[in-house]
Structure formats: C-alpha cells, structure tokens
CSV table of C-alpha atoms and ligand atoms in Angstrom, one decimal:
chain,number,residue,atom,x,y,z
B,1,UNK,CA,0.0,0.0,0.0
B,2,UNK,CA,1.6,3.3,-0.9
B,3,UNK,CA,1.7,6.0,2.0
B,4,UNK,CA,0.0,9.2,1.1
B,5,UNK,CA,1.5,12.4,3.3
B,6,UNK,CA,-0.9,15.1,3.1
B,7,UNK,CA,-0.4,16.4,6.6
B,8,UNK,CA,2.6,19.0,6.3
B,9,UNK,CA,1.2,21.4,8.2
B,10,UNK,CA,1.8,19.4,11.0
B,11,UNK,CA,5.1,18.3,10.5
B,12,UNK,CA,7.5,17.9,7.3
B,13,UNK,CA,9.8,15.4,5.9
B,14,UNK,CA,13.7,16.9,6.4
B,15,UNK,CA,15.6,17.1,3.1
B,16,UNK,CA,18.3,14.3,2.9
B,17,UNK,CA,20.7,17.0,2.4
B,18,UNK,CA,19.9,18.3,6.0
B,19,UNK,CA,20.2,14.7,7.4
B,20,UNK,CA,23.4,14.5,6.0
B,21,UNK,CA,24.4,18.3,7.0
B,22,UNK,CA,23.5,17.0,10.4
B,23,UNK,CA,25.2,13.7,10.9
B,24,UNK,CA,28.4,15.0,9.6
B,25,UNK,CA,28.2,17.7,12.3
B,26,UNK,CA,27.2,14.8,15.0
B,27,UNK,CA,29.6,12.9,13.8
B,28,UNK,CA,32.9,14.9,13.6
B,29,UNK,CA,31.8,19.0,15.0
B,30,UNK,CA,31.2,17.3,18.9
B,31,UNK,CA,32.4,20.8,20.3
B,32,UNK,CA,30.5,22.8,23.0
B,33,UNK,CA,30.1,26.0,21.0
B,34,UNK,CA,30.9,27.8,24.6
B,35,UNK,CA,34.7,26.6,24.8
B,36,UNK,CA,37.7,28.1,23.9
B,37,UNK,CA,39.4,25.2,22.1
B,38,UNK,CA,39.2,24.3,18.8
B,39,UNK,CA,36.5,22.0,19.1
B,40,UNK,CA,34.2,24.4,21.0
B,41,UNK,CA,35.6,27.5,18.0
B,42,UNK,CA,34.9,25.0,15.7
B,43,UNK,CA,31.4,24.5,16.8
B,44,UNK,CA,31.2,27.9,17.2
B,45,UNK,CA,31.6,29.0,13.7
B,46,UNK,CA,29.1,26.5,13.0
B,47,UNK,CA,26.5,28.3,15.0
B,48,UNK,CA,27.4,31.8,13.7
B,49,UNK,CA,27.3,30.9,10.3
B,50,UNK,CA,23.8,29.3,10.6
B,51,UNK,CA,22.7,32.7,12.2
B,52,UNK,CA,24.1,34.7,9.9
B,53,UNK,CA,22.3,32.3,7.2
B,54,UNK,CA,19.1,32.9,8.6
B,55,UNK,CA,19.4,36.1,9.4
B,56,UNK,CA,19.8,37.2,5.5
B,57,UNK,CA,17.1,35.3,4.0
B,58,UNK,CA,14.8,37.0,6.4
B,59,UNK,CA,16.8,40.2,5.7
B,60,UNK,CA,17.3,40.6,9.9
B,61,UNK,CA,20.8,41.1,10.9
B,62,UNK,CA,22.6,38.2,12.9
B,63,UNK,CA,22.4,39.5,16.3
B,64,UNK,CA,18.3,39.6,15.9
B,65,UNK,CA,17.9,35.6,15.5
B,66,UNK,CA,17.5,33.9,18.7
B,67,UNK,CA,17.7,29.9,18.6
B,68,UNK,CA,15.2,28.0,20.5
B,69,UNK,CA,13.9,24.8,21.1
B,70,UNK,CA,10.7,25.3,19.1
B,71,UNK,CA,7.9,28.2,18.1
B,72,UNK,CA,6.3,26.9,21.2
B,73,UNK,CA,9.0,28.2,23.0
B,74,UNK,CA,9.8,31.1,20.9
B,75,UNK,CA,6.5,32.6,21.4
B,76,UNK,CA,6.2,31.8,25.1
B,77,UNK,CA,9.5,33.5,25.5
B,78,UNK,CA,8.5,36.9,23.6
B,79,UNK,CA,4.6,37.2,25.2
B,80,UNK,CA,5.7,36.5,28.8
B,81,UNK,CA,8.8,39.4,28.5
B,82,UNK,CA,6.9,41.7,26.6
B,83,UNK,CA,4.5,41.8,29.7
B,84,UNK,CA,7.1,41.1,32.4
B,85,UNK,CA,10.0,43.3,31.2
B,86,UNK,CA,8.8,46.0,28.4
B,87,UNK,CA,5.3,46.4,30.6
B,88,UNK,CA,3.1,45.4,28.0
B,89,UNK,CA,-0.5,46.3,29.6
B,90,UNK,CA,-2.8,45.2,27.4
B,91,UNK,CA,-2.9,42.2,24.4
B,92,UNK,CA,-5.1,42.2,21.1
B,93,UNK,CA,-5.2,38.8,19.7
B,94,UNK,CA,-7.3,36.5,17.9
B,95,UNK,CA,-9.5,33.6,18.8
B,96,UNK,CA,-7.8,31.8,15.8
B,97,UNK,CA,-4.2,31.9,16.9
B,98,UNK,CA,-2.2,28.4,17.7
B,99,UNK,CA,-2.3,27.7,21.2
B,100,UNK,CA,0.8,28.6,21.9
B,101,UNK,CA,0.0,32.0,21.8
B,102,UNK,CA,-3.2,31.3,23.1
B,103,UNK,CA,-2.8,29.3,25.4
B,104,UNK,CA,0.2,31.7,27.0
B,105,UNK,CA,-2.0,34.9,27.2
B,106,UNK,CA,-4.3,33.5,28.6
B,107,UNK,CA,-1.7,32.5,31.4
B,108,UNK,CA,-0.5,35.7,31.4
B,109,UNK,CA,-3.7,37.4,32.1
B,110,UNK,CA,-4.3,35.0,35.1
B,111,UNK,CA,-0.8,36.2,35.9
B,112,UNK,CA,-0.5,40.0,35.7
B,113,UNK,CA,-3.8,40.7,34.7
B,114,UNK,CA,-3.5,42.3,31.9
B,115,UNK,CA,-5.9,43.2,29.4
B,116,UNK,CA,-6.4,41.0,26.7
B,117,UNK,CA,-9.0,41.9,23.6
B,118,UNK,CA,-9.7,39.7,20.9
B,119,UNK,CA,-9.8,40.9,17.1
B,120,UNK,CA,-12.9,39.9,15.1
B,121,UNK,CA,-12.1,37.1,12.5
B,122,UNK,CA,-14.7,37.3,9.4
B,123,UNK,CA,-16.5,34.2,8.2
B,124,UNK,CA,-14.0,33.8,5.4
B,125,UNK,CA,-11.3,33.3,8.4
B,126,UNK,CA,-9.5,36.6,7.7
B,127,UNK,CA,-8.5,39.3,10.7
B,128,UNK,CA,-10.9,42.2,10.3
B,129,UNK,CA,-8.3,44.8,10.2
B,130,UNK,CA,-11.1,47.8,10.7
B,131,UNK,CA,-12.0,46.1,14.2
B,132,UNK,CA,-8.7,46.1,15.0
B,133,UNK,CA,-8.0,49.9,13.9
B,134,UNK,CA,-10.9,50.1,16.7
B,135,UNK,CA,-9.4,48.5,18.9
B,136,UNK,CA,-6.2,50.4,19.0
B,137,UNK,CA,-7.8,53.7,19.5
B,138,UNK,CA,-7.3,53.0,23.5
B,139,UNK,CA,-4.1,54.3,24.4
B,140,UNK,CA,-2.2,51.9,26.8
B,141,UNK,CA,1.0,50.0,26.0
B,142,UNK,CA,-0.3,47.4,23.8
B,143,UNK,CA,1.3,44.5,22.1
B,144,UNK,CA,-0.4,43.1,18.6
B,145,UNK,CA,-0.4,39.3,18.3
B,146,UNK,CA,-1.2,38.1,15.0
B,147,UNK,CA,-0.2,34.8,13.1
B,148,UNK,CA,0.6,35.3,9.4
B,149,UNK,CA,-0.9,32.3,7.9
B,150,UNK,CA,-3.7,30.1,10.1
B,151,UNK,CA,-2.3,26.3,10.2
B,152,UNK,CA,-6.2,25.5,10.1
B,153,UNK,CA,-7.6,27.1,7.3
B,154,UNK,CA,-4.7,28.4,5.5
B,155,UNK,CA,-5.7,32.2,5.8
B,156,UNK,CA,-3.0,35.1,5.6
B,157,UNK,CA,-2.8,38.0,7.2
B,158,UNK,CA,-1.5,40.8,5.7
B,159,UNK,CA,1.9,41.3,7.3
B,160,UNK,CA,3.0,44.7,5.7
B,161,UNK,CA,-0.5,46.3,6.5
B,162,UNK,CA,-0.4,45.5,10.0
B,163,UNK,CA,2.8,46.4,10.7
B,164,UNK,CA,2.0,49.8,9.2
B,165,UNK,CA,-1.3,50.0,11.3
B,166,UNK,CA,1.1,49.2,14.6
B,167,UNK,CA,3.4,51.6,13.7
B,168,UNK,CA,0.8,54.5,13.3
B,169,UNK,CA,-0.4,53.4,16.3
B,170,UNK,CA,3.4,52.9,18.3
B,171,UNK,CA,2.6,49.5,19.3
B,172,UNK,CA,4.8,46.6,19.7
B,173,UNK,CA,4.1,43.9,16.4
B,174,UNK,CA,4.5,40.0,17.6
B,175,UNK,CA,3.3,37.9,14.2
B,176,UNK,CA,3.6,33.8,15.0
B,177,UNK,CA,5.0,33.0,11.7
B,178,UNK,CA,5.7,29.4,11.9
B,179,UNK,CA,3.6,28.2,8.9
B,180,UNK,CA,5.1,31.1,6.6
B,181,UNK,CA,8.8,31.0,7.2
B,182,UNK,CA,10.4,28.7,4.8
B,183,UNK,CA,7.5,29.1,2.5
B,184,UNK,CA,7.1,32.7,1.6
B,185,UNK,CA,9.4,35.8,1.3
B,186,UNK,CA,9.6,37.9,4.6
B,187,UNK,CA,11.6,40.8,4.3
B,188,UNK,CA,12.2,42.2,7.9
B,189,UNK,CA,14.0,45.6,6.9
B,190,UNK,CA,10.6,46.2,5.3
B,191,UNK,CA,8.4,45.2,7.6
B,192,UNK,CA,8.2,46.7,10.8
B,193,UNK,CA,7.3,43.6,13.0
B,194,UNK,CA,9.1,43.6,16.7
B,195,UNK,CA,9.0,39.9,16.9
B,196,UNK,CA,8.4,36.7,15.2
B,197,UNK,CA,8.9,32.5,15.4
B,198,UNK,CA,10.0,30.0,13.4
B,199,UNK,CA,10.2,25.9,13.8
B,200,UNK,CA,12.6,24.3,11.7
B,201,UNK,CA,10.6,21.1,11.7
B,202,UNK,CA,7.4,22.9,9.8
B,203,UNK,CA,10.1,24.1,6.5
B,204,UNK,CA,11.8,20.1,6.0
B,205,UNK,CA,14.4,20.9,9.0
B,206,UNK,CA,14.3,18.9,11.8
B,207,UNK,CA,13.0,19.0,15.3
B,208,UNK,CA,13.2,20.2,18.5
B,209,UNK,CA,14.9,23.5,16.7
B,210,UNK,CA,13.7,27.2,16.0
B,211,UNK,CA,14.2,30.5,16.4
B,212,UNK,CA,12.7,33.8,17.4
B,213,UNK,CA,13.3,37.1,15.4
B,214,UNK,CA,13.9,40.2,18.1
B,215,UNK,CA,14.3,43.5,16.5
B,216,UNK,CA,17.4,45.5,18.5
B,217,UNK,CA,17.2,46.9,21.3
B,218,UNK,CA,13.3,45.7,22.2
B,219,UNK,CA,14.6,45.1,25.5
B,220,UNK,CA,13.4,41.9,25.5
B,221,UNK,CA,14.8,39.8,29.0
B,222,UNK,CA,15.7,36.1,29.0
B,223,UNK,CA,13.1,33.6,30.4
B,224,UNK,CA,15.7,31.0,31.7
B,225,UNK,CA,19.0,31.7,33.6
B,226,UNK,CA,21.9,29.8,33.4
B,227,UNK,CA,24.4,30.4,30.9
B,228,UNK,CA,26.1,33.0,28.6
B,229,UNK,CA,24.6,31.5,25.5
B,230,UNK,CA,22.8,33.3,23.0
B,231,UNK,CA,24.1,36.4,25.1
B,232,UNK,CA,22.2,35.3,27.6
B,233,UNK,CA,19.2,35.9,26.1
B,234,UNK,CA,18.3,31.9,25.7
B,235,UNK,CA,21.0,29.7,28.1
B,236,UNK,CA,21.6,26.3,27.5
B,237,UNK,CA,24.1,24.7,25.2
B,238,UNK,CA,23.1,24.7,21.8
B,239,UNK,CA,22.2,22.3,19.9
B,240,UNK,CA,24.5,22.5,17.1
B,241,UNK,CA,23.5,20.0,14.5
B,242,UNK,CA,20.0,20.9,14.9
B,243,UNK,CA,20.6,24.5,14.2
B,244,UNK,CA,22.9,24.0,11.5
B,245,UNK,CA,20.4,21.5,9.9
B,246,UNK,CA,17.8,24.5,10.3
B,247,UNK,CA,19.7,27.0,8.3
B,248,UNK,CA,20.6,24.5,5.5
B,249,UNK,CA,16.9,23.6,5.3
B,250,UNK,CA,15.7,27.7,5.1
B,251,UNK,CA,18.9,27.9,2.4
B,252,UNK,CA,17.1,25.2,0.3
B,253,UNK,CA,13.3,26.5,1.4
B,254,UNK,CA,14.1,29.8,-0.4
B,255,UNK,CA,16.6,28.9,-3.0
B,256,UNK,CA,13.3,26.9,-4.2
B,257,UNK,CA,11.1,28.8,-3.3
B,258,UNK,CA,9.6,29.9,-6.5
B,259,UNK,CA,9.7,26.3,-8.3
B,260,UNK,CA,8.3,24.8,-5.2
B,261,UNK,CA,5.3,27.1,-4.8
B,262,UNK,CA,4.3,26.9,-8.2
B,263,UNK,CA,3.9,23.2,-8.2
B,264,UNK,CA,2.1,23.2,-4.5
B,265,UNK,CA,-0.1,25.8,-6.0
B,266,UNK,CA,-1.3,23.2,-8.6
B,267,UNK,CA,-1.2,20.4,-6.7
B,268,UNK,CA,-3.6,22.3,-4.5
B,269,UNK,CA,-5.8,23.4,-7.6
B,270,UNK,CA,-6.0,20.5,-9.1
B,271,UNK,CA,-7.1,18.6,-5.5
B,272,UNK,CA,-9.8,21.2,-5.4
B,273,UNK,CA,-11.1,20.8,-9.3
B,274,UNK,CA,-11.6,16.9,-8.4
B,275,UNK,CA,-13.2,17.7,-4.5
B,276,UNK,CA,-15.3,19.9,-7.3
B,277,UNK,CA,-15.5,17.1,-9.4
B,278,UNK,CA,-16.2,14.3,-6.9
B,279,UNK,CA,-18.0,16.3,-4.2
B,280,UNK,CA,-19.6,19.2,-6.0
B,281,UNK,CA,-21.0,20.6,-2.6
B,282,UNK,CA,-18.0,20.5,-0.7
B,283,UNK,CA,-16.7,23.9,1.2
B,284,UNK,CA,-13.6,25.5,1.6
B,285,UNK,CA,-13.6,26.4,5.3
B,286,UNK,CA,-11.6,30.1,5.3
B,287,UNK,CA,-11.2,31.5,1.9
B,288,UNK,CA,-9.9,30.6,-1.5
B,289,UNK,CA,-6.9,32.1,-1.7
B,290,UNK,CA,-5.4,30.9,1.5
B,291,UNK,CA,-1.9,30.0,1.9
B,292,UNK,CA,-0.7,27.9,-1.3
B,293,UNK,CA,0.2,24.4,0.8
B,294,UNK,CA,-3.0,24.9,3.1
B,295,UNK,CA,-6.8,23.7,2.1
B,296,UNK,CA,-9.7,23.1,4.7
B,297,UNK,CA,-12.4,21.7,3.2
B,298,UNK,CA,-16.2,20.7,4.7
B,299,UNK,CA,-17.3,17.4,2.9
B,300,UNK,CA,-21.0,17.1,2.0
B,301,UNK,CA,-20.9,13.9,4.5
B,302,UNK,CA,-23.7,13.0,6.8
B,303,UNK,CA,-22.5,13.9,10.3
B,304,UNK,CA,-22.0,10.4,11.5
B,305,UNK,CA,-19.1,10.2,8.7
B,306,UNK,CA,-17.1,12.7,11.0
B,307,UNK,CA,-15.8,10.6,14.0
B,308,UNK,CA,-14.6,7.8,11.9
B,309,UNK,CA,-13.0,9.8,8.7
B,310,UNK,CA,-9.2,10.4,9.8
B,311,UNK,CA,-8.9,6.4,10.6
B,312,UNK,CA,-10.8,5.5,8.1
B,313,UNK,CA,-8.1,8.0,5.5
B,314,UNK,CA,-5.3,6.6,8.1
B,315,UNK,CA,-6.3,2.2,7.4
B,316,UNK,CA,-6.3,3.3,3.8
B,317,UNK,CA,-2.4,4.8,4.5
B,318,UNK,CA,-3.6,8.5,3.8
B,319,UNK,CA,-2.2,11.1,6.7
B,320,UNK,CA,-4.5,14.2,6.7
B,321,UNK,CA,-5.7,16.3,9.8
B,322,UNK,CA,-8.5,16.8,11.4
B,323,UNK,CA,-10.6,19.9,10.8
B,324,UNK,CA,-13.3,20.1,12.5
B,325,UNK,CA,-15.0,18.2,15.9
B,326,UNK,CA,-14.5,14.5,16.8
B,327,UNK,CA,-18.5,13.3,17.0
B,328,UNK,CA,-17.5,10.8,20.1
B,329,UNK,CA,-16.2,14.3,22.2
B,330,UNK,CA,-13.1,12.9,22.6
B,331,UNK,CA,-11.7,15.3,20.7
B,332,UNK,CA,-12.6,19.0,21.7
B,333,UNK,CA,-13.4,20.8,18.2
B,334,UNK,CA,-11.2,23.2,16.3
B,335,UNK,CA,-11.1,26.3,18.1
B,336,UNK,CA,-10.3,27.6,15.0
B,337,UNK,CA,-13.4,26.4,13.2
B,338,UNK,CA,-15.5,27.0,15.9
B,339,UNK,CA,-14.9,30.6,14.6
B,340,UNK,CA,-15.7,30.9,11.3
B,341,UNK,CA,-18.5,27.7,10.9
B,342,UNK,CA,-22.2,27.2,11.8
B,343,UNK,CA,-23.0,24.9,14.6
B,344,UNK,CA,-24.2,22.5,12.2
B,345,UNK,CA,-21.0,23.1,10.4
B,346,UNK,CA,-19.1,22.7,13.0
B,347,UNK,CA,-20.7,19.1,13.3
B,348,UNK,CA,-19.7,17.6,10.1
B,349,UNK,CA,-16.6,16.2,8.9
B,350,UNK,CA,-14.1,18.6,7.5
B,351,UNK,CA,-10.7,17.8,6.4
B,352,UNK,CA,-7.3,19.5,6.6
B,353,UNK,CA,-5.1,18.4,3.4
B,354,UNK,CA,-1.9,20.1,3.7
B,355,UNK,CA,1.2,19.6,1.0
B,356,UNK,CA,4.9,20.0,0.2
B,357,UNK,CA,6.7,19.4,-2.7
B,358,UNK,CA,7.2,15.9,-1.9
B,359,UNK,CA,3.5,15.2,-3.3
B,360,UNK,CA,2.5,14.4,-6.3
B,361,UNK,CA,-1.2,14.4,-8.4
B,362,UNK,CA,-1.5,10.9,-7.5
B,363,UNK,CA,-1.3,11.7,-3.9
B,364,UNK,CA,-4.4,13.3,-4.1
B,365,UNK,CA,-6.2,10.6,-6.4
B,366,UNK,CA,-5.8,8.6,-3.7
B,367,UNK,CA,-7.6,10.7,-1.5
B,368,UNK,CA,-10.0,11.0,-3.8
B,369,UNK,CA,-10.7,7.5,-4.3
B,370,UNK,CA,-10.5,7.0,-0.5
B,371,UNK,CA,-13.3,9.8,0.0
B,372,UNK,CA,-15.4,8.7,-2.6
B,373,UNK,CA,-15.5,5.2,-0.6
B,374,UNK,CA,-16.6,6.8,2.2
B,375,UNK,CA,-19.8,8.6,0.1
A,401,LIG,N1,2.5,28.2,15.8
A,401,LIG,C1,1.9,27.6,14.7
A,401,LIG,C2,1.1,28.5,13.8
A,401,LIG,C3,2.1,26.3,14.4
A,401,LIG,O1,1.5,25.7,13.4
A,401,LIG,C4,2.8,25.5,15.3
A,401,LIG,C5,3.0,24.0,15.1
A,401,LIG,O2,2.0,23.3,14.9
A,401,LIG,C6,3.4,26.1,16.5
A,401,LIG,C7,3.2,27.5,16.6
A,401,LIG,C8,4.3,25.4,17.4
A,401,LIG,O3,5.5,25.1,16.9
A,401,LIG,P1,6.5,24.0,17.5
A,401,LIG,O4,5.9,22.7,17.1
A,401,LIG,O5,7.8,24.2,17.0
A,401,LIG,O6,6.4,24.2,19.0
C-alpha cells in the first residue's frame, strides 16, 4: 500500500541533504560551542554561520535571531517578556491563533492581569483589520499578536498592513510566523514587526529547533538563567547540529522557493477541481486564496461520517488532519473552526489536506478514491 503524506502542516519530511548536514556535524563538529578550544571555536563558527544564514534570507541582521527549542518556545519567550520586562499592559489577539499564543495569554492574564482583547475574524477566516483599527484607538501600552498564515484554514494576514497599522499606532508587532517562514518571502528591513517565530521542523528541517526574530534593542529579558549562551538571552548549550540543519533547510526553502510554490499551487488546484468534481458541494472552510500548501475543506458527508473519517483516511495509509469536531467528544473541536462555521457546520466532517513538494497528483487521487468510498 503506498503512503499518502498530506499532513505538512503538522510536520514535514527533512531534506536528505539536511540529514546528511546533520550527521556530519554529530559525527565529527562534537564541540560545545561555549569553549575556547578548537573543538568548541569549531562548533562555534558553526553556529554563527547558521545565524548569519538565517538572518539574510529573512533580511534581519545576525544579532536579531535567537535559537530556541521550538515556536512553542519562541512565542512563550516573547509574550511572557513583553508583559514582564517591556510592561506590556494590554494584548489584542485573535481567537484563531495556535495555542501557543493562546494558550500563553491567557496564562498571562491569570498572571499579571493584563488586558487582553480579541480581534474579530470574518467568516471567510481573515482578521478584520477595521476592528482592529478600533481596537487600537485605546491608548495603553499594547502588544499586537497576529499569526501570518492560520495552520487551520490556511488564511493570511497581511503582514505589511499591520505592521504599518502598529506603527501608526506605536505599538509593539509579535506575528507567529511558523507556517510562513520557509514558504514565503519575509523581508524584515521592510516590515516593521518587533518579533516573530519560526520551527525548523514545519520548513523540512528537523526538530526540536527554531528560532525567534527580536528587532534590537526591544529590550526583551531572557526567560531562563543559566548560561552566557545566545548572550544570555536563551541559556543552555546549543544544539548545534540541529541549528545548522535549520539554516541548510531555510537555504534550500528559499533557494526553491519559487519552483516549489508553483507546483504546490497546482497540486492544491487541481485537488480542489476533483473535490469539485467528486463532491460538488464541498466547502472550503476560510477563503480561496489561503496560503498555497493549506486547504480546509467541509465534505458534503452526513454527520455520523465525522468521528470515523481520519482512521478511516489513516487504514487506507492517507495522513491528513483533522478539521473540525470528533462526533465521540473525545476530541474537543477546532477552536479555530469554531470561529468561522455554523454549529451544524461545526458538526460535520471537514478535512485538513496540507502539501509539500514531496507530493505528487496521485497523492491526491488517492484521496479521492478513499473519499469517494466513504460517500
Ligand atoms: N504556531 C503555529 C502556527 C504552528 O502551526 C505550530 C505548530 O504546529 C506552532 C506554533 C508550534 O511550533 P512547535 O511545534 O515548533 O512548537
């Protein structure tokens, strides 16, 4: 049975040229990038070279990449010592962020009760940017917390028009960017964004590895203590091959950037010309032109279809995710799609089918064949 991966907005396949990247630094660069002798200098130059690396396809200079252990992290890091440190009093989300910002303002409200206000989100799964306008009419110190693309549904946020709408209003810009970096040009001398997150593991890099983006002198202050690493902004001893294998997997992200976009882009249309084809009343849950490697879609299923359709896709070797509830309530619904669907939406089975350039047309066909048994 072949294996269908359409689920790489959860996690990618690393490049074999990053494996190889990484086991020849395992193997023979063993240094602690922290000591003096040649191993550690060694190791060292590793690490400076994969910051340096990063730092120019994001057009950020070297000293304004951070490694960290994942976006998780990354974002964790930034919310917490923007309210701690740079006395952020008040946070304007959305209800359709990952919960790793959600789930940490939240915390930090308990915390330091701050205010926290939530941005609308239209029905097409787009940030209504006149609400938030609104919003920032209060005058408080106020940081903006907005994900660029939705790793539900695929929307985009419009990264340049925020950051000009922050400016105008002189607040601090946080953008959780983990589903676009890798995948779509960011140009940080551009952009005025304060802070953003990337995981190695969501652009064919491996695990456990990310960074954060912190424009100079934000004053940002460490969350852990320890160490002089990272100038003591992030302690711990880095993780060398995984960093390295993170900037040789954003040097091949962007050098095919172009190529690989293109061909997502039509393996995505053509997936939606045969759900068209197959399912002629299916729905795209957020809006059709979401993110290129993204597609939610609401199958004209009865409801009873819904609990069983990701192991049904899964016995027939197709990976997808999950878009909507789990029928049995053991799984809690997208938060996401609670959103932007009907209750009766809400209740049937949607689908999220996410790709990368390792997929090909009959990848989908597959799907398509499994979803049409499933009729
Ligand atoms: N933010 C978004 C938008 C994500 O999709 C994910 C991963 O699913 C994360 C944050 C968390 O990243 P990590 O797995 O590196 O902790």
């Amino acid at each position: 049975m072949k294996k269908v991966y359409l689920d790489n907005a959860s996690t990618t396949t690393i490049r074999t040229e990053v494996i190889q990247e990484m086991v020849t630094i395992m193997a023979q660069d063993y240094g602690n990038p922290s000591s003096t002798h040649s191993f550690g200098r060694n190791a060292k130059s590793i690490l400076e070279l994969s910051r340096k690396s990063i730092a120019k396809h994001i057009n950020a200079t070297a000293q304004e990449i951070i490694f960290a252990s994942c976006g998780t992290e990354a974002n964790n890091w930034i919310l917490r010592s923007a309210v701690k440190d740079l006395k952020v009093q008040r946070i304007i989300t959305s209800k359709i962020e990952h919960h790793a910002v959600l789930y940490t303002i939240m915390a930090l409200q308990q915390e330091y009760n701050i205010q926290v206000d939530y941005v609308a989100v239209k029905p097409n799964g787009e940030i209504d940017l006149t609400n938030l306008t609104d919003l920032l009419a209060q005058d408080c110190k106020t940081l903006v917390s907005l994900m660029h693309v939705n790793n539900e549904t695929g929307t985009v946020l419009d990264l340049k028009r925020v950051s000009v709408i922050c400016r105008e209003h002189n607040v601090l810009f946080h953008s959780d960017t983990v589903q676009s970096i890798g995948k779509s040009k960011i140009d940080l001398q551009e952009l005025s964004i304060d802070f953003l997150v990337a995981s190695a593991h969501k652009f064919h890099g491996p695990k456990g590895v990310g960074f954060a983006f912190v424009r100079k002198n934000s004053g940002l202050q460490p969350l852990f203590f320890g160490g002089e690493q990272e100038k003591g902004q992030r302690p711990g001893t880095e993780a060398v091959h995984q960093i390295a294998g993170m900037a040789k997997a954003l040097e091949f992200s962007y050098a095919n950037l172009d190529e690989e976009k293109i061909y997502i882009s039509g393996l995505k249309a053509y997936l939606l010309d045969q759900l068209e084809l197959e399912f002629p009343s299916f729905k795209i849950n957020g809006n059709l032109d979401g993110f290129y490697n993204i597609v939610n879609v609401l199958l004209p299923f009865s409801e009873d279809k819904t609990a069983m359709i990701l192991f049904h896709l899964d016995m027939k070797g197709i990976a997808v995710s999950r878009g909507s509830a789990c029928q049995s309530g053991s799984i809690r619904p997208s938060h996401v799609l609670a959103e932007i669907l009907s209750v009766e939406d809400l209740k049937k089975p949607s689908l999220r089918i996410s790709f990368s350039h390792y997929n090909n047309l009959e990848d989908i066909d597959l799907l398509i064949e499994a979803l049409k048994s499933m009729k």
